[in-house]
């Protein structure tokens, strides 16, 4: 207790030193905010001292319980994981080794997790300190995707992919004038104009009517930006006169 009082006095002395130094450099604060801040620093210092004292008590309690369970032949896993959550796993392991002469191998910790889609409950196996920290970092109850939902999602992705390929084949084989009326082409045309910043990509003209021309029809229905070029009417005509598509 004397040591604790001495430590508290030392902290108070440090706070007073800081305050005097600040006042000497910048003058006193008539608003009282400086005093309030110093008071809050004092509260923080007191809480830090209490935390340190509680940690010492936890350490002693853990050591006592390890020894008790060794005598009773009980399982040390619960004590280990509780202390691990507070950064004291080494205390338990060291005391167990000192008492028994063998290394402590705690049982795995099974934490609840829930499927993000259907809400079904599962278990997350924690085998190490890093695994515990990873579980803590996610949330109290981390989410996962259960096997049933994974299968449903895989089937949905496969169906979507099949429909997309079927639609692309339909777009590629329909008459060209009919293709130009499809929502897919209208969307690509808008994106091509935006990509070109609404300027002709040959003469840089703007504020004129622009056409989106195909460089190639190889990927019709699934065009990339490199397959298209934005042209004004004069450049478009010249392009065709030179034998362009």
CSV table of C-alpha atoms in Angstrom, one decimal:
chain,number,residue,atom,x,y,z
A,1,UNK,CA,0.0,0.0,0.0
A,2,UNK,CA,2.9,2.3,0.8
A,3,UNK,CA,4.4,1.6,-2.7
A,4,UNK,CA,1.0,2.4,-4.3
A,5,UNK,CA,0.7,5.7,-2.4
A,6,UNK,CA,4.2,6.5,-3.4
A,7,UNK,CA,3.4,5.7,-7.0
A,8,UNK,CA,0.3,7.9,-6.9
A,9,UNK,CA,2.2,10.7,-5.4
A,10,UNK,CA,4.8,10.4,-8.1
A,11,UNK,CA,2.1,10.7,-10.8
A,12,UNK,CA,0.6,13.7,-9.0
A,13,UNK,CA,4.0,15.3,-8.9
A,14,UNK,CA,4.5,14.7,-12.6
A,15,UNK,CA,1.1,16.2,-13.4
A,16,UNK,CA,1.9,19.3,-11.4
A,17,UNK,CA,5.3,19.5,-13.1
A,18,UNK,CA,3.6,19.4,-16.5
A,19,UNK,CA,1.1,22.1,-15.5
A,20,UNK,CA,3.8,24.4,-14.2
A,21,UNK,CA,5.8,23.9,-17.4
A,22,UNK,CA,2.8,24.7,-19.6
A,23,UNK,CA,1.9,27.8,-17.6
A,24,UNK,CA,5.5,29.0,-17.7
A,25,UNK,CA,5.5,28.6,-21.5
A,26,UNK,CA,2.0,29.7,-22.5
A,27,UNK,CA,0.5,31.4,-19.4
A,28,UNK,CA,-2.5,30.5,-17.2
A,29,UNK,CA,-5.9,29.6,-18.8
A,30,UNK,CA,-8.6,31.8,-17.3
A,31,UNK,CA,-11.4,29.7,-18.9
A,32,UNK,CA,-10.7,26.8,-16.6
A,33,UNK,CA,-10.3,24.3,-19.5
A,34,UNK,CA,-6.7,23.7,-18.5
A,35,UNK,CA,-7.7,22.8,-15.0
A,36,UNK,CA,-10.4,20.5,-16.4
A,37,UNK,CA,-7.9,18.7,-18.6
A,38,UNK,CA,-5.5,18.2,-15.8
A,39,UNK,CA,-8.3,16.8,-13.6
A,40,UNK,CA,-9.1,14.3,-16.4
A,41,UNK,CA,-5.5,13.3,-16.7
A,42,UNK,CA,-5.6,12.6,-13.0
A,43,UNK,CA,-8.6,10.4,-13.4
A,44,UNK,CA,-6.9,8.5,-16.2
A,45,UNK,CA,-3.8,8.0,-14.0
A,46,UNK,CA,-6.0,6.7,-11.1
A,47,UNK,CA,-7.8,4.2,-13.5
A,48,UNK,CA,-4.5,3.0,-14.9
A,49,UNK,CA,-3.3,2.3,-11.3
A,50,UNK,CA,-6.5,0.4,-10.6
A,51,UNK,CA,-6.2,-1.6,-13.8
A,52,UNK,CA,-2.6,-2.6,-12.9
A,53,UNK,CA,-3.7,-3.6,-9.5
A,54,UNK,CA,-6.6,-5.7,-10.9
A,55,UNK,CA,-4.1,-7.4,-13.4
A,56,UNK,CA,-1.9,-8.4,-10.5
A,57,UNK,CA,-4.9,-9.9,-8.7
A,58,UNK,CA,-5.9,-11.8,-11.8
A,59,UNK,CA,-2.4,-13.1,-12.2
A,60,UNK,CA,-2.3,-14.4,-8.6
A,61,UNK,CA,-5.8,-15.8,-8.9
A,62,UNK,CA,-4.8,-17.7,-12.1
A,63,UNK,CA,-1.6,-19.1,-10.5
A,64,UNK,CA,-3.6,-20.2,-7.4
A,65,UNK,CA,-6.2,-21.9,-9.6
A,66,UNK,CA,-3.6,-23.7,-11.7
A,67,UNK,CA,-2.1,-25.2,-8.5
A,68,UNK,CA,-5.5,-26.1,-7.2
A,69,UNK,CA,-6.5,-27.9,-10.4
A,70,UNK,CA,-3.2,-29.7,-10.6
A,71,UNK,CA,-3.9,-31.1,-7.1
A,72,UNK,CA,-7.5,-32.0,-8.0
A,73,UNK,CA,-6.6,-33.4,-11.4
A,74,UNK,CA,-9.0,-30.9,-13.1
A,75,UNK,CA,-8.9,-29.4,-16.6
A,76,UNK,CA,-7.0,-26.2,-17.0
A,77,UNK,CA,-8.6,-25.1,-20.4
A,78,UNK,CA,-11.1,-22.7,-18.9
A,79,UNK,CA,-8.5,-20.8,-16.9
A,80,UNK,CA,-6.2,-20.8,-19.9
A,81,UNK,CA,-8.7,-19.2,-22.3
A,82,UNK,CA,-9.9,-16.7,-19.8
A,83,UNK,CA,-6.4,-15.5,-19.2
A,84,UNK,CA,-5.6,-15.7,-22.9
A,85,UNK,CA,-8.4,-13.2,-23.5
A,86,UNK,CA,-6.6,-10.8,-21.1
A,87,UNK,CA,-3.1,-11.4,-22.5
A,88,UNK,CA,-2.0,-13.7,-19.6
A,89,UNK,CA,-1.9,-17.1,-21.3
A,90,UNK,CA,1.8,-17.3,-20.6
A,91,UNK,CA,1.2,-17.0,-16.9
A,92,UNK,CA,-1.0,-20.1,-16.9
A,93,UNK,CA,1.4,-22.1,-19.1
A,94,UNK,CA,4.5,-21.2,-17.1
A,95,UNK,CA,2.8,-22.0,-13.8
A,96,UNK,CA,1.5,-25.3,-15.1
A,97,UNK,CA,5.0,-26.2,-16.4
A,98,UNK,CA,6.6,-25.2,-13.1
A,99,UNK,CA,4.1,-27.3,-11.1
A,100,UNK,CA,3.8,-30.4,-13.3
A,101,UNK,CA,7.0,-30.4,-15.3
A,102,UNK,CA,5.0,-30.8,-18.6
A,103,UNK,CA,3.6,-28.4,-21.1
A,104,UNK,CA,0.0,-27.4,-20.9
A,105,UNK,CA,-2.1,-28.3,-24.0
A,106,UNK,CA,-5.5,-26.7,-23.6
A,107,UNK,CA,-8.6,-28.0,-25.3
A,108,UNK,CA,-9.9,-26.1,-28.3
A,109,UNK,CA,-12.4,-23.4,-27.7
A,110,UNK,CA,-15.7,-23.6,-29.7
A,111,UNK,CA,-17.2,-20.2,-30.4
A,112,UNK,CA,-20.7,-19.6,-31.9
A,113,UNK,CA,-20.9,-18.3,-35.4
A,114,UNK,CA,-24.0,-17.7,-37.6
A,115,UNK,CA,-24.7,-18.0,-41.3
A,116,UNK,CA,-25.1,-14.6,-42.9
A,117,UNK,CA,-27.9,-15.9,-45.1
A,118,UNK,CA,-30.1,-18.3,-43.2
A,119,UNK,CA,-29.0,-17.5,-39.7
A,120,UNK,CA,-28.2,-21.1,-38.8
A,121,UNK,CA,-25.7,-21.5,-35.9
A,122,UNK,CA,-22.3,-23.1,-36.4
A,123,UNK,CA,-19.1,-23.4,-34.4
A,124,UNK,CA,-15.8,-21.7,-35.0
A,125,UNK,CA,-12.8,-23.8,-33.6
A,126,UNK,CA,-10.2,-21.7,-31.8
A,127,UNK,CA,-6.9,-23.5,-31.2
A,128,UNK,CA,-4.4,-20.7,-30.7
A,129,UNK,CA,-4.0,-17.2,-29.3
A,130,UNK,CA,-3.9,-15.8,-32.9
A,131,UNK,CA,-7.2,-17.6,-33.6
A,132,UNK,CA,-8.7,-16.1,-30.5
A,133,UNK,CA,-7.6,-12.6,-31.6
A,134,UNK,CA,-8.9,-13.2,-35.1
A,135,UNK,CA,-12.3,-14.1,-33.7
A,136,UNK,CA,-12.3,-11.1,-31.4
A,137,UNK,CA,-11.4,-8.8,-34.3
A,138,UNK,CA,-14.4,-9.8,-36.4
A,139,UNK,CA,-17.3,-9.3,-33.9
A,140,UNK,CA,-18.9,-11.0,-30.9
A,141,UNK,CA,-20.6,-13.5,-33.2
A,142,UNK,CA,-18.7,-13.6,-36.6
A,143,UNK,CA,-20.7,-14.5,-39.7
A,144,UNK,CA,-20.1,-17.3,-42.1
A,145,UNK,CA,-21.8,-19.1,-44.9
A,146,UNK,CA,-23.1,-22.6,-44.1
A,147,UNK,CA,-22.7,-25.5,-46.5
A,148,UNK,CA,-26.3,-25.5,-47.7
A,149,UNK,CA,-26.2,-21.8,-48.5
A,150,UNK,CA,-22.8,-22.2,-50.2
A,151,UNK,CA,-24.4,-24.9,-52.4
A,152,UNK,CA,-27.4,-22.7,-53.2
A,153,UNK,CA,-25.2,-19.8,-54.1
A,154,UNK,CA,-23.0,-22.0,-56.3
A,155,UNK,CA,-26.1,-23.2,-58.1
A,156,UNK,CA,-27.4,-19.7,-58.5
A,157,UNK,CA,-24.0,-18.5,-59.9
A,158,UNK,CA,-24.0,-21.4,-62.4
A,159,UNK,CA,-27.5,-20.7,-63.5
A,160,UNK,CA,-26.7,-17.0,-64.0
A,161,UNK,CA,-23.6,-17.9,-66.0
A,162,UNK,CA,-25.6,-20.2,-68.2
A,163,UNK,CA,-28.3,-17.5,-68.8
A,164,UNK,CA,-25.6,-14.9,-69.6
A,165,UNK,CA,-23.9,-17.2,-72.1
A,166,UNK,CA,-27.2,-18.0,-73.7
A,167,UNK,CA,-28.1,-14.3,-74.0
A,168,UNK,CA,-24.7,-13.5,-75.4
A,169,UNK,CA,-25.2,-16.1,-78.1
A,170,UNK,CA,-28.6,-14.7,-78.9
A,171,UNK,CA,-27.2,-11.2,-79.2
A,172,UNK,CA,-24.3,-12.3,-81.4
A,173,UNK,CA,-26.6,-14.1,-83.9
A,174,UNK,CA,-29.6,-11.7,-84.1
A,175,UNK,CA,-29.9,-9.2,-87.0
A,176,UNK,CA,-27.6,-6.3,-86.5
A,177,UNK,CA,-30.3,-3.6,-86.6
A,178,UNK,CA,-32.3,-5.6,-84.1
A,179,UNK,CA,-29.2,-5.8,-81.9
A,180,UNK,CA,-28.9,-2.0,-81.9
A,181,UNK,CA,-32.3,-1.8,-80.2
A,182,UNK,CA,-31.4,-4.1,-77.3
A,183,UNK,CA,-30.9,-2.7,-73.7
A,184,UNK,CA,-27.4,-4.4,-73.7
A,185,UNK,CA,-26.2,-2.3,-76.7
A,186,UNK,CA,-27.8,0.9,-75.4
A,187,UNK,CA,-25.9,0.4,-72.1
A,188,UNK,CA,-22.6,-0.3,-73.9
A,189,UNK,CA,-23.2,2.8,-76.1
A,190,UNK,CA,-23.7,5.0,-73.1
A,191,UNK,CA,-20.5,3.6,-71.5
A,192,UNK,CA,-18.5,4.1,-74.7
A,193,UNK,CA,-19.6,7.7,-75.0
A,194,UNK,CA,-18.7,8.3,-71.3
A,195,UNK,CA,-15.3,6.6,-71.8
A,196,UNK,CA,-14.6,8.9,-74.7
A,197,UNK,CA,-15.8,11.9,-72.7
A,198,UNK,CA,-18.3,12.6,-75.4
A,199,UNK,CA,-15.7,13.5,-77.9
A,200,UNK,CA,-14.8,12.1,-81.3
A,201,UNK,CA,-11.8,9.8,-80.7
A,202,UNK,CA,-10.3,10.8,-84.1
A,203,UNK,CA,-10.7,14.6,-84.4
A,204,UNK,CA,-11.6,15.3,-80.7
A,205,UNK,CA,-14.8,17.2,-81.8
A,206,UNK,CA,-17.3,17.7,-79.0
A,207,UNK,CA,-20.8,19.1,-78.9
A,208,UNK,CA,-21.7,17.3,-82.1
A,209,UNK,CA,-23.7,14.1,-82.7
A,210,UNK,CA,-21.6,11.1,-82.1
A,211,UNK,CA,-21.8,7.5,-83.3
A,212,UNK,CA,-20.4,4.5,-81.5
A,213,UNK,CA,-18.7,2.4,-84.1
A,214,UNK,CA,-17.6,-1.3,-83.9
A,215,UNK,CA,-13.9,-1.9,-84.6
A,216,UNK,CA,-14.7,-5.6,-84.6
A,217,UNK,CA,-17.9,-7.7,-84.3
A,218,UNK,CA,-16.0,-10.7,-82.9
A,219,UNK,CA,-17.5,-10.1,-79.4
A,220,UNK,CA,-20.8,-8.7,-80.4
A,221,UNK,CA,-23.1,-8.8,-77.3
A,222,UNK,CA,-20.1,-8.7,-75.0
A,223,UNK,CA,-18.1,-5.9,-76.4
A,224,UNK,CA,-15.1,-4.4,-74.5
A,225,UNK,CA,-14.1,-0.8,-74.8
A,226,UNK,CA,-11.3,-1.7,-77.2
A,227,UNK,CA,-13.9,-3.1,-79.6
A,228,UNK,CA,-15.6,0.2,-79.9
A,229,UNK,CA,-14.7,3.7,-81.1
A,230,UNK,CA,-16.7,7.0,-80.8
A,231,UNK,CA,-16.8,9.0,-84.0
A,232,UNK,CA,-18.5,12.2,-85.2
A,233,UNK,CA,-20.4,11.9,-88.5
A,234,UNK,CA,-17.7,13.2,-90.8
A,235,UNK,CA,-15.0,10.9,-89.3
A,236,UNK,CA,-17.5,8.0,-89.3
A,237,UNK,CA,-18.1,8.5,-93.0
A,238,UNK,CA,-14.3,8.7,-93.8
A,239,UNK,CA,-13.8,5.6,-91.8
A,240,UNK,CA,-16.3,3.7,-93.9
A,241,UNK,CA,-14.9,5.2,-97.1
A,242,UNK,CA,-11.5,3.7,-96.2
A,243,UNK,CA,-13.0,0.3,-96.0
A,244,UNK,CA,-13.9,0.3,-92.3
A,245,UNK,CA,-16.8,-1.8,-91.0
